[in-house]
Tab-separated table of C-alpha atoms in Angstrom:
chain	number	residue	atom	x	y	z
D	13	MET	CA	69.298	95.587	110.650
D	14	SER	CA	67.639	93.643	113.467
D	15	ASN	CA	67.266	94.899	117.028
D	16	SER	CA	69.833	92.443	118.331
D	17	GLU	CA	72.332	93.650	115.713
D	18	MET	CA	71.683	97.252	116.763
D	19	ASP	CA	72.312	96.220	120.340
D	20	TRP	CA	75.561	94.401	119.398
D	21	LEU	CA	76.663	97.423	117.421
D	22	GLU	CA	76.048	99.773	120.314
D	23	ARG	CA	77.831	97.457	122.728
D	24	ALA	CA	80.719	96.975	120.286
D	25	GLN	CA	81.058	100.755	120.054
D	26	ASN	CA	81.424	100.772	123.842
D	27	GLY	CA	84.258	98.255	123.662
D	28	ASP	CA	82.370	94.958	124.094
D	29	ASP	CA	84.424	92.334	122.224
D	30	GLU	CA	81.767	89.649	122.505
D	31	ALA	CA	79.208	91.896	120.815
D	32	PHE	CA	81.673	92.589	118.013
D	33	THR	CA	82.287	88.849	117.571
D	34	ASN	CA	78.519	88.411	117.172
D	35	LEU	CA	78.639	90.976	114.377
D	36	VAL	CA	81.533	89.048	112.803
D	37	THR	CA	79.473	85.857	112.870
D	38	THR	CA	76.498	87.639	111.309
D	39	TYR	CA	78.417	89.333	108.504
D	40	GLN	CA	81.201	86.838	107.828
D	41	ASN	CA	79.559	85.350	104.727
D	42	PRO	CA	78.910	88.554	102.742
D	43	VAL	CA	82.364	89.895	103.628
D	44	TYR	CA	84.092	86.642	102.772
D	45	ASN	CA	82.105	86.325	99.541
D	46	LEU	CA	83.151	89.820	98.452
D	47	CYS	CA	86.805	89.087	99.222
D	48	TYR	CA	86.584	85.810	97.368
D	49	ARG	CA	85.043	87.419	94.290
D	50	MET	CA	87.690	90.114	94.345
D	51	LEU	CA	90.749	87.958	95.028
D	52	GLY	CA	89.767	84.511	93.776
D	53	ASP	CA	91.773	82.561	96.339
D	54	SER	CA	90.426	81.030	99.543
D	55	GLN	CA	93.427	81.788	101.758
D	56	GLU	CA	93.775	85.348	100.518
D	57	ALA	CA	90.032	85.834	100.875
D	58	GLU	CA	90.102	84.640	104.487
D	59	ASP	CA	93.067	86.902	105.291
D	60	ALA	CA	91.324	89.842	103.639
D	61	ALA	CA	88.046	89.158	105.444
D	62	GLN	CA	89.853	88.882	108.812
D	63	GLU	CA	91.686	92.135	108.085
D	64	THR	CA	88.372	93.775	107.137
D	65	PHE	CA	86.853	92.877	110.495
D	66	TRP	CA	89.989	94.026	112.317
D	67	ARG	CA	89.818	97.394	110.543
D	68	ALA	CA	86.115	97.625	111.339
D	69	TYR	CA	86.908	96.801	114.986
D	70	GLN	CA	89.440	99.619	115.131
D	71	ALA	CA	87.096	102.115	113.485
D	72	ILE	CA	83.805	101.016	115.090
D	73	ARG	CA	83.606	104.131	117.282
D	74	ARG	CA	83.688	106.302	114.175
D	75	TYR	CA	80.933	104.325	112.437
D	76	ASP	CA	78.018	106.559	111.421
D	77	LYS	CA	74.778	104.871	112.495
D	78	ASN	CA	72.857	106.592	109.707
D	79	ARG	CA	74.672	104.419	107.212
D	80	PRO	CA	73.792	100.707	106.845
D	81	PHE	CA	76.333	98.623	108.730
D	82	ALA	CA	76.664	96.072	105.901
D	83	THR	CA	77.434	98.852	103.399
D	84	TRP	CA	80.084	100.277	105.708
D	85	LEU	CA	81.655	96.863	106.280
D	86	LEU	CA	81.635	95.897	102.599
D	87	SER	CA	83.211	99.260	101.731
D	88	ILE	CA	86.121	98.434	104.018
D	89	ALA	CA	86.438	94.984	102.409
D	90	ALA	CA	86.271	96.364	98.854
D	91	HIS	CA	88.886	99.007	99.617
D	92	TYR	CA	91.200	96.506	101.200
D	93	CYS	CA	90.888	94.035	98.294
D	94	ILE	CA	91.467	96.770	95.698
D	95	ASP	CA	94.550	97.939	97.593
D	96	GLN	CA	95.847	94.384	97.868
D	97	GLN	CA	95.450	93.812	94.150
D	98	ARG	CA	97.077	97.093	93.324
D	99	LYS	CA	100.018	96.216	95.536
D	100	LYS	CA	100.474	92.683	94.340
D	101	ARG	CA	99.066	93.095	90.857
D	102	LEU	CA	97.685	89.588	91.234
D	103	PRO	CA	95.309	88.214	88.652
D	104	ILE	CA	92.117	86.504	89.712
D	105	LEU	CA	93.222	82.973	90.456
D	106	GLU	CA	91.542	79.714	89.739
D	107	ILE	CA	87.985	80.626	90.621
D	108	ASP	CA	86.969	77.375	88.948
D	109	ASP	CA	88.888	75.439	91.607
D	110	TRP	CA	86.885	76.855	94.469
D	111	MET	CA	83.707	76.706	92.455
D	112	GLU	CA	84.232	72.965	92.184
D	113	GLU	CA	84.703	72.816	95.937
D	114	ILE	CA	81.807	74.933	97.070
D	115	VAL	CA	79.085	74.534	94.462
D	116	PRO	CA	77.142	71.446	95.413
D	117	ASP	CA	77.023	69.039	92.511
D	118	ASP	CA	73.408	68.031	92.744
D	119	SER	CA	73.320	66.659	89.245
D	120	PRO	CA	75.017	63.444	88.306
D	121	ASP	CA	74.718	64.406	84.652
D	122	PRO	CA	78.335	64.851	83.400
D	123	GLU	CA	77.196	66.999	80.499
D	124	LYS	CA	75.510	69.409	82.915
D	125	SER	CA	78.571	69.430	85.188
D	126	ALA	CA	80.835	70.218	82.254
D	127	SER	CA	78.547	73.052	81.261
D	128	LYS	CA	78.572	74.482	84.829
D	129	SER	CA	82.343	74.237	85.006
D	130	GLN	CA	82.621	76.010	81.684
D	131	GLU	CA	80.375	78.798	82.954
D	132	HIS	CA	82.483	79.231	86.074
D	133	GLU	CA	85.641	79.291	84.016
D	134	MET	CA	83.990	81.945	81.908
D	135	LEU	CA	83.107	84.004	85.005
D	136	ARG	CA	86.701	83.695	86.179
D	137	ARG	CA	88.011	85.023	82.872
D	138	LEU	CA	85.448	87.811	82.719
D	139	LEU	CA	86.352	89.071	86.183
D	140	LYS	CA	90.061	88.587	85.571
D	141	SER	CA	89.913	90.819	82.519
D	142	MET	CA	88.953	93.883	84.577
D	143	ASN	CA	91.014	96.244	86.666
D	144	PRO	CA	90.380	96.002	90.443
D	145	GLN	CA	88.266	99.170	90.692
D	146	ASP	CA	85.978	98.169	87.812
D	147	ARG	CA	85.693	94.695	89.298
D	148	GLY	CA	84.919	96.169	92.744
D	149	ALA	CA	82.185	98.411	91.318
D	150	LEU	CA	80.665	95.513	89.369
D	151	ILE	CA	80.692	93.128	92.340
D	152	LEU	CA	79.135	95.707	94.664
D	153	ARG	CA	76.476	96.512	92.054
D	154	TYR	CA	75.462	93.013	91.016
D	155	TRP	CA	76.284	90.780	93.972
D	156	TYR	CA	75.311	93.221	96.716
D	157	GLU	CA	72.874	95.447	94.813
D	158	PHE	CA	74.561	98.672	95.909
D	159	SER	CA	73.193	101.817	94.259
D	160	GLU	CA	75.570	103.973	92.237
D	161	GLU	CA	75.604	106.474	95.112
D	162	GLU	CA	76.532	103.748	97.582
D	163	ILE	CA	79.331	102.500	95.331
D	164	SER	CA	80.535	106.063	94.947
D	165	HIS	CA	80.577	106.456	98.732
D	166	SER	CA	82.210	103.058	99.254
D	167	LEU	CA	84.984	103.400	96.702
D	168	GLN	CA	85.368	107.152	97.276
D	169	ILE	CA	84.933	108.053	93.638
D	170	SER	CA	82.335	110.297	92.002
D	171	VAL	CA	78.963	108.957	90.820
D	172	SER	CA	79.935	109.737	87.218
D	173	ALA	CA	83.135	107.715	87.705
D	174	VAL	CA	81.020	104.832	89.052
D	175	LYS	CA	78.758	105.039	85.976
D	176	SER	CA	81.723	105.044	83.663
D	177	ARG	CA	83.362	102.111	85.502
D	178	LEU	CA	80.155	100.085	85.394
D	179	PHE	CA	79.654	100.875	81.694
D	180	ARG	CA	83.231	99.819	80.946
D	181	ALA	CA	82.874	96.653	83.011
D	182	ARG	CA	79.586	95.660	81.325
D	183	LEU	CA	80.993	96.319	77.871
D	184	ARG	CA	84.120	94.342	78.665
D	185	MET	CA	82.109	91.431	80.027
D	186	ALA	CA	79.747	91.447	77.047
D	187	GLU	CA	82.582	91.508	74.515
D	188	LEU	CA	84.590	88.878	76.300
D	189	TRP	CA	81.564	86.663	76.716
D	190	GLN	CA	80.995	86.693	72.979
D	191	THR	CA	84.684	86.114	72.230
D	192	GLU	CA	84.785	83.196	74.652
D	193	GLN	CA	81.643	81.725	73.150
D	194	SER	CA	83.102	81.955	69.621
D	195	SER	CA	86.397	80.358	70.638
D	196	PHE	CA	84.523	77.607	72.491
D	197	ALA	CA	82.411	76.882	69.387
D	198	GLU	CA	85.583	76.775	67.298
D	199	ARG	CA	87.227	74.351	69.719
D	200	ILE	CA	84.212	72.054	69.597
D	201	GLN	CA	84.248	72.190	65.795
D	202	ASN	CA	87.981	71.373	65.650
D	203	GLU	CA	87.665	68.551	68.163
D	204	SER	CA	84.740	66.868	66.390
D	205	PRO	CA	85.724	64.119	63.901
D	206	ALA	CA	85.683	65.228	60.252
J	13	MET	CA	68.239	105.380	65.199
J	14	ASN	CA	71.957	104.917	65.833
J	15	HIS	CA	74.058	102.992	68.373
J	16	GLN	CA	73.393	105.663	71.012
J	17	ARG	CA	70.336	103.868	72.373
J	18	SER	CA	72.368	100.693	72.786
J	19	ASP	CA	75.110	102.599	74.628
J	20	ASN	CA	72.488	104.230	76.865
J	21	TRP	CA	71.134	100.806	77.699
J	22	LEU	CA	74.571	99.512	78.613
J	23	GLN	CA	75.149	102.574	80.793
J	24	ASP	CA	71.945	101.967	82.726
J	25	PRO	CA	70.256	98.690	81.762
J	26	ALA	CA	67.426	99.147	84.284
J	27	GLY	CA	66.745	102.814	83.657
J	28	MET	CA	65.066	102.776	80.238
J	29	THR	CA	61.452	103.686	79.545
J	30	ALA	CA	59.139	101.318	77.657
J	31	GLU	CA	59.457	103.503	74.566
J	32	GLN	CA	63.253	103.499	74.735
J	33	THR	CA	63.266	99.720	75.205
J	34	SER	CA	61.078	99.284	72.159
J	35	GLU	CA	63.408	101.530	70.106
J	36	LEU	CA	66.357	99.501	71.338
J	37	GLN	CA	64.709	96.217	70.326
J	38	THR	CA	64.071	97.582	66.844
J	39	HIS	CA	67.671	98.715	66.560
J	40	LEU	CA	68.976	95.344	67.745
J	41	THR	CA	67.206	93.554	64.892
J	42	THR	CA	69.106	95.647	62.351
J	43	CYS	CA	72.498	96.105	64.064
J	44	PRO	CA	74.548	92.911	64.530
J	45	GLU	CA	77.262	94.655	66.604
J	46	CYS	CA	74.828	96.085	69.179
J	47	SER	CA	72.902	92.827	69.184
J	48	ARG	CA	76.113	90.952	69.974
J	49	ILE	CA	76.983	93.251	72.886
J	50	HIS	CA	73.406	93.140	74.175
J	51	ALA	CA	73.328	89.333	74.149
J	52	GLY	CA	76.813	89.162	75.696
J	53	TRP	CA	75.899	91.356	78.659
J	54	GLN	CA	72.558	89.574	79.185
J	55	ALA	CA	74.399	86.234	79.356
J	56	ALA	CA	77.115	87.595	81.660
J	57	HIS	CA	74.449	89.172	83.872
J	58	ASN	CA	72.590	85.850	84.125
J	59	LEU	CA	75.849	84.135	85.043
J	60	ILE	CA	76.497	86.647	87.835
J	61	HIS	CA	72.976	86.128	89.175
J	62	SER	CA	73.341	82.365	89.127
J	63	ALA	CA	76.678	82.448	90.982
J	64	PRO	CA	76.128	81.399	94.631
J	65	GLU	CA	77.285	83.288	97.747
J	66	ILE	CA	80.546	81.823	98.989
J	67	LYS	CA	80.296	80.884	102.646
J	68	ALA	CA	83.072	81.790	105.077
J	69	PRO	CA	85.139	78.767	106.168
J	70	VAL	CA	84.113	76.988	109.366
J	71	GLY	CA	85.598	78.611	112.477
J	72	PHE	CA	86.069	82.003	110.820
J	73	SER	CA	84.678	84.086	113.701
J	74	ALA	CA	86.464	81.914	116.293
J	75	ARG	CA	89.747	82.562	114.496
J	76	PHE	CA	88.966	86.278	114.481
J	77	GLN	CA	88.250	86.250	118.211
J	78	ALA	CA	91.446	84.317	118.896
J	79	SER	CA	93.542	86.731	116.842
J	80	LEU	CA	91.974	89.800	118.456
J	81	VAL	CA	94.164	89.744	121.585
J	82	GLU	CA	97.367	89.384	119.577
J	83	ARG	CA	96.334	92.024	117.020
J	84	ARG	CA	95.458	94.466	119.804
J	85	LYS	CA	98.797	93.901	121.501
J	86	LEU	CA	100.652	94.472	118.238
J	87	GLU	CA	98.623	97.605	117.515
J	88	HIS	CA	99.366	99.053	120.961
J	89	ARG	CA	103.067	98.346	120.533
J	90	ARG	CA	102.947	100.004	117.132
J	91	GLN	CA	101.225	103.073	118.595
J	92	ALA	CA	103.773	103.321	121.429
J	93	ARG	CA	106.628	102.981	118.913
J	94	ASN	CA	105.082	105.631	116.679
J	95	LEU	CA	104.649	107.990	119.626
J	96	GLY	CA	108.292	107.452	120.570
J	97	LEU	CA	109.387	108.082	116.993
J	98	VAL	CA	107.301	111.270	116.832
J	99	LEU	CA	108.820	112.562	120.091
J	100	VAL	CA	112.383	111.712	119.032
J	101	GLY	CA	111.753	113.133	115.557
J	102	ALA	CA	110.315	116.359	116.968
J	103	THR	CA	113.316	116.721	119.307
J	104	VAL	CA	115.800	116.122	116.488
J	105	VAL	CA	114.019	118.519	114.119
J	106	THR	CA	113.780	121.231	116.810
J	107	SER	CA	117.464	120.798	117.686
J	108	ILE	CA	118.483	121.015	114.032
J	109	LEU	CA	116.341	124.129	113.537
J	110	LEU	CA	117.864	125.759	116.635
J	111	LEU	CA	121.383	124.887	115.460
J	112	ILE	CA	120.665	126.255	111.980
J	113	ARG	CA	119.279	129.459	113.486
J	114	PHE	CA	122.250	129.747	115.802
J	115	PHE	CA	124.831	129.274	113.075
J	116	THR	CA	123.065	131.652	110.690
J	117	THR	CA	123.048	134.445	113.304
J	118	HIS	CA	126.543	133.805	114.730
J	119	SER	CA	129.821	133.357	112.881
J	120	ALA	CA	131.995	130.353	113.774
J	121	VAL	CA	134.865	132.686	114.821
J	122	ASP	CA	132.557	134.540	117.249
J	123	VAL	CA	131.306	131.269	118.711
J	124	LEU	CA	134.884	130.034	119.189
J	125	SER	CA	136.139	133.245	120.782
J	126	GLN	CA	133.083	133.442	123.074
J	127	GLY	CA	133.642	129.824	124.048
J	128	ILE	CA	137.273	130.466	124.973
J	129	GLN	CA	136.313	133.626	126.846
J	130	PHE	CA	133.631	131.731	128.749
J	131	LEU	CA	136.027	128.932	129.687
J	132	SER	CA	138.663	131.385	130.859
J	133	VAL	CA	136.292	133.259	133.199
J	134	ALA	CA	134.236	130.225	134.233
J	135	PRO	CA	136.214	129.327	137.407
J	136	GLN	CA	135.935	132.894	138.651
J	137	ARG	CA	132.182	132.988	137.850
J	138	VAL	CA	131.620	129.704	139.701
J	139	VAL	CA	133.225	131.118	142.829
J	140	GLU	CA	131.094	134.295	142.560
J	141	TYR	CA	127.830	132.436	142.014
J	142	ARG	CA	128.581	130.012	144.841
J	143	TYR	CA	129.138	132.965	147.144
J	144	ILE	CA	125.836	134.620	146.093
J	145	PHE	CA	123.960	131.325	146.425
J	146	ALA	CA	125.416	130.617	149.868
J	147	PHE	CA	124.624	134.194	150.977
J	148	TRP	CA	120.942	133.951	149.977
J	149	LEU	CA	120.574	130.459	151.369
J	150	GLY	CA	121.848	131.761	154.684
J	151	GLU	CA	119.293	134.618	154.607
J	152	ILE	CA	116.208	132.431	153.845
J	153	PRO	CA	114.697	130.613	156.853
J	154	ALA	CA	115.243	126.823	156.774
J	155	ALA	CA	111.487	126.064	156.909
J	156	TYR	CA	110.902	128.026	153.675
J	157	LEU	CA	113.713	126.178	151.968
J	158	ILE	CA	112.352	122.808	153.010
J	159	GLY	CA	108.850	123.809	151.872
J	160	ALA	CA	110.123	124.967	148.480
J	161	ALA	CA	112.125	121.760	148.046
J	162	ILE	CA	109.083	119.645	148.903
J	163	ILE	CA	106.872	121.519	146.419
J	164	LEU	CA	109.493	121.309	143.692
J	165	LEU	CA	110.142	117.608	144.234
J	166	SER	CA	106.403	116.812	144.458
J	167	TRP	CA	105.711	118.461	141.119
J	168	THR	CA	108.681	116.749	139.547
J	169	PHE	CA	107.524	113.334	140.779
J	170	LEU	CA	103.929	114.049	139.781
J	171	LEU	CA	104.896	114.994	136.222
J	172	LEU	CA	107.219	112.006	135.936
J	173	ALA	CA	104.500	109.664	137.200
J	174	ILE	CA	101.959	111.060	134.699
J	175	TRP	CA	104.456	110.659	131.901
J	176	ILE	CA	105.356	107.074	132.833
J	177	LEU	CA	101.689	106.099	133.346
J	178	ALA	CA	100.725	107.611	129.978
J	179	LEU	CA	103.445	105.623	128.212
J	180	ARG	CA	102.428	102.428	130.030
J	181	ARG	CA	98.774	102.983	129.157
J	182	ILE	CA	99.563	103.537	125.474
J	183	LYS	CA	101.714	100.419	125.463
J	184	HIS	CA	99.002	98.235	127.012
J	185	GLN	CA	95.766	99.772	125.807
J	186	GLY	CA	96.765	101.824	122.788
J	187	VAL	CA	95.399	105.229	121.831
J	188	THR	CA	91.622	105.116	122.215
J	189	GLN	CA	89.808	106.725	119.307
J	190	PRO	CA	87.231	109.335	120.395
């Protein structure tokens, strides 16, 4: 955390709204990214990210400075997204749609584009296949490089529960990846002229 | 070697020693199931690493700043409403508890007869109390009475003002967290 961020944090804790807005600007991308990975819809992700910052704003005086600010903020976002998914029981939606919008298509090669799109569709299905808590643990571990202890602290579950969730998520992803690959190969075989 | 090494790897892919990794590689060459899972996770892991960070939409922080005033107002209203509900709830619960206690220690017949008795002697009691009150008022010097009235009214106004200001503050600024 930079000195200016420390200063904003201290000022925000003393009720300075401008300082808090600076923190929002600094951390909007990681928070939004987490919400997007968890929810898979741009509007829901924006609402969740806004709600995350509002909750952080309300709780900023209780923030423990010994803990990294990003970890604290992402914990709030992960909790909120898990709760939202539990409430609505929504599946991950059309990640491939936003992938098409946000991933710059720097290659004009249609074969390469098709392959990228297929990979993103695969990622969508892999994430969709998990329950929200497993997905949350996996995203925090591999997108944000949280340690198991940090995930445990963030999701308020034990370290052994984190290990078991990550194991289950990896196994599920590995199995599904192979299944998807097999079905894709079969489709190609069926589509090719005899 | 059995599938245990493969499971250990999947539990903690980065935490294996060189010797354990070598054992795992040997096992993978002879076990198609573990090899399949291993390759699946490696591919999924690579996909996660290649996925880009999604940027927040343009104007995100400006929208947050704009919504802050409205959110704060709503939160303060919610806190004031909750405080009101707590006070009303506490009053209702206390009243119910007092009524329950009263009716468990007094029979309805007793309450009725005492009520009738009270009503029948009430006019006489009012006359007596008015006489006593007038007698003592006549005995106390007027200056003392005025002083006592001023003190009593001051405290009443002070407490009322504190109460009204506290409610107004909660409504406009909310409950500040320590």
